[in-house]
């Protein structure tokens, strides 16, 4: 059975924490508001397609989009990637801790 994306994210975050990197996991899924029967909007200025994990290493931001094998970025994630790279950040789609290590993290 293939690993769930949340399990891959958790493993990567555990690895980064063990290595004592400065990072955070972006909660980019809006909360469901039971009273309205709808999802709440993301906070103002939260870009659509923001990466799952943001790491700052040696002064450089890394945006890590976690995907299961065989899955791909949505159009808004590709747009976020273009904007992040244009601003000088490193952006990568990662599917495992090995992929994170290959980035030099």
mmCIF file with all atom_site columns, N, CA and C in Angstrom, residues 12 15-16 19 21 64 94 96-105:
data_model
loop_
_atom_site.group_PDB
_atom_site.id
_atom_site.type_symbol
_atom_site.label_atom_id
_atom_site.label_alt_id
_atom_site.label_comp_id
_atom_site.label_asym_id
_atom_site.label_entity_id
_atom_site.label_seq_id
_atom_site.pdbx_PDB_ins_code
_atom_site.Cartn_x
_atom_site.Cartn_y
_atom_site.Cartn_z
_atom_site.occupancy
_atom_site.B_iso_or_equiv
_atom_site.pdbx_formal_charge
_atom_site.auth_seq_id
_atom_site.auth_comp_id
_atom_site.auth_asym_id
_atom_site.auth_atom_id
_atom_site.pdbx_PDB_model_num
ATOM 1  N N  . UNK A 1 12  ? 9.231  13.622 6.784  1.00 0.00 ? 12  UNK A N  1
ATOM 2  C CA . UNK A 1 12  ? 10.163 14.685 6.395  1.00 0.00 ? 12  UNK A CA 1
ATOM 3  C C  . UNK A 1 12  ? 10.310 15.693 7.525  1.00 0.00 ? 12  UNK A C  1
ATOM 4  N N  . UNK A 1 15  ? 12.457 14.256 10.217 1.00 0.00 ? 15  UNK A N  1
ATOM 5  C CA . UNK A 1 15  ? 13.855 14.296 9.780  1.00 0.00 ? 15  UNK A CA 1
ATOM 6  C C  . UNK A 1 15  ? 14.438 15.698 9.959  1.00 0.00 ? 15  UNK A C  1
ATOM 7  N N  . UNK A 1 16  ? 13.708 16.723 9.507  1.00 0.00 ? 16  UNK A N  1
ATOM 8  C CA . UNK A 1 16  ? 14.193 18.106 9.628  1.00 0.00 ? 16  UNK A CA 1
ATOM 9  C C  . UNK A 1 16  ? 14.348 18.516 11.086 1.00 0.00 ? 16  UNK A C  1
ATOM 10 N N  . UNK A 1 19  ? 17.428 16.966 12.556 1.00 0.00 ? 19  UNK A N  1
ATOM 11 C CA . UNK A 1 19  ? 18.623 17.671 12.066 1.00 0.00 ? 19  UNK A CA 1
ATOM 12 C C  . UNK A 1 19  ? 18.691 19.112 12.572 1.00 0.00 ? 19  UNK A C  1
ATOM 13 N N  . UNK A 1 21  ? 16.848 21.746 11.765 1.00 0.00 ? 21  UNK A N  1
ATOM 14 C CA . UNK A 1 21  ? 16.644 22.788 10.769 1.00 0.00 ? 21  UNK A CA 1
ATOM 15 C C  . UNK A 1 21  ? 15.536 23.725 11.230 1.00 0.00 ? 21  UNK A C  1
ATOM 16 N N  . UNK A 1 64  ? 9.186  23.177 -0.036 1.00 0.00 ? 64  UNK A N  1
ATOM 17 C CA . UNK A 1 64  ? 9.082  21.757 -0.359 1.00 0.00 ? 64  UNK A CA 1
ATOM 18 C C  . UNK A 1 64  ? 7.619  21.368 -0.538 1.00 0.00 ? 64  UNK A C  1
ATOM 19 N N  . UNK A 1 94  ? 9.085  16.954 -3.500 1.00 0.00 ? 94  UNK A N  1
ATOM 20 C CA . UNK A 1 94  ? 9.781  15.851 -2.830 1.00 0.00 ? 94  UNK A CA 1
ATOM 21 C C  . UNK A 1 94  ? 8.789  14.743 -2.518 1.00 0.00 ? 94  UNK A C  1
ATOM 22 N N  . UNK A 1 96  ? 10.106 11.882 -0.672 1.00 0.00 ? 96  UNK A N  1
ATOM 23 C CA . UNK A 1 96  ? 10.727 11.074 0.372  1.00 0.00 ? 96  UNK A CA 1
ATOM 24 C C  . UNK A 1 96  ? 11.821 11.885 1.084  1.00 0.00 ? 96  UNK A C  1
ATOM 25 N N  . UNK A 1 97  ? 12.293 11.327 2.180  1.00 0.00 ? 97  UNK A N  1
ATOM 26 C CA . UNK A 1 97  ? 13.429 11.944 2.880  1.00 0.00 ? 97  UNK A CA 1
ATOM 27 C C  . UNK A 1 97  ? 14.653 11.938 1.973  1.00 0.00 ? 97  UNK A C  1
ATOM 28 N N  . UNK A 1 98  ? 14.815 10.911 1.165  1.00 0.00 ? 98  UNK A N  1
ATOM 29 C CA . UNK A 1 98  ? 15.945 10.851 0.229  1.00 0.00 ? 98  UNK A CA 1
ATOM 30 C C  . UNK A 1 98  ? 15.938 12.065 -0.704 1.00 0.00 ? 98  UNK A C  1
ATOM 31 N N  . UNK A 1 99  ? 14.759 12.466 -1.180 1.00 0.00 ? 99  UNK A N  1
ATOM 32 C CA . UNK A 1 99  ? 14.664 13.644 -2.047 1.00 0.00 ? 99  UNK A CA 1
ATOM 33 C C  . UNK A 1 99  ? 15.106 14.901 -1.304 1.00 0.00 ? 99  UNK A C  1
ATOM 34 N N  . UNK A 1 100 ? 14.737 15.007 -0.031 1.00 0.00 ? 100 UNK A N  1
ATOM 35 C CA . UNK A 1 100 ? 15.131 16.169 0.788  1.00 0.00 ? 100 UNK A CA 1
ATOM 36 C C  . UNK A 1 100 ? 16.648 16.170 0.975  1.00 0.00 ? 100 UNK A C  1
ATOM 37 N N  . UNK A 1 101 ? 17.223 15.032 1.247  1.00 0.00 ? 101 UNK A N  1
ATOM 38 C CA . UNK A 1 101 ? 18.673 14.918 1.425  1.00 0.00 ? 101 UNK A CA 1
ATOM 39 C C  . UNK A 1 101 ? 19.399 15.268 0.136  1.00 0.00 ? 101 UNK A C  1
ATOM 40 N N  . UNK A 1 102 ? 18.833 14.915 -1.011 1.00 0.00 ? 102 UNK A N  1
ATOM 41 C CA . UNK A 1 102 ? 19.467 15.234 -2.297 1.00 0.00 ? 102 UNK A CA 1
ATOM 42 C C  . UNK A 1 102 ? 19.546 16.740 -2.530 1.00 0.00 ? 102 UNK A C  1
ATOM 43 N N  . UNK A 1 103 ? 18.712 17.516 -1.821 1.00 0.00 ? 103 UNK A N  1
ATOM 44 C CA . UNK A 1 103 ? 18.769 18.974 -1.924 1.00 0.00 ? 103 UNK A CA 1
ATOM 45 C C  . UNK A 1 103 ? 19.883 19.569 -1.060 1.00 0.00 ? 103 UNK A C  1
ATOM 46 N N  . UNK A 1 104 ? 20.543 18.737 -0.281 1.00 0.00 ? 104 UNK A N  1
ATOM 47 C CA . UNK A 1 104 ? 21.584 19.218 0.606  1.00 0.00 ? 104 UNK A CA 1
ATOM 48 C C  . UNK A 1 104 ? 21.073 19.562 1.987  1.00 0.00 ? 104 UNK A C  1
ATOM 49 N N  . UNK A 1 105 ? 19.889 19.114 2.303  1.00 0.00 ? 105 UNK A N  1
ATOM 50 C CA . UNK A 1 105 ? 19.320 19.347 3.625  1.00 0.00 ? 105 UNK A CA 1
ATOM 51 C C  . UNK A 1 105 ? 19.497 18.126 4.510  1.00 0.00 ? 105 UNK A C  1
#
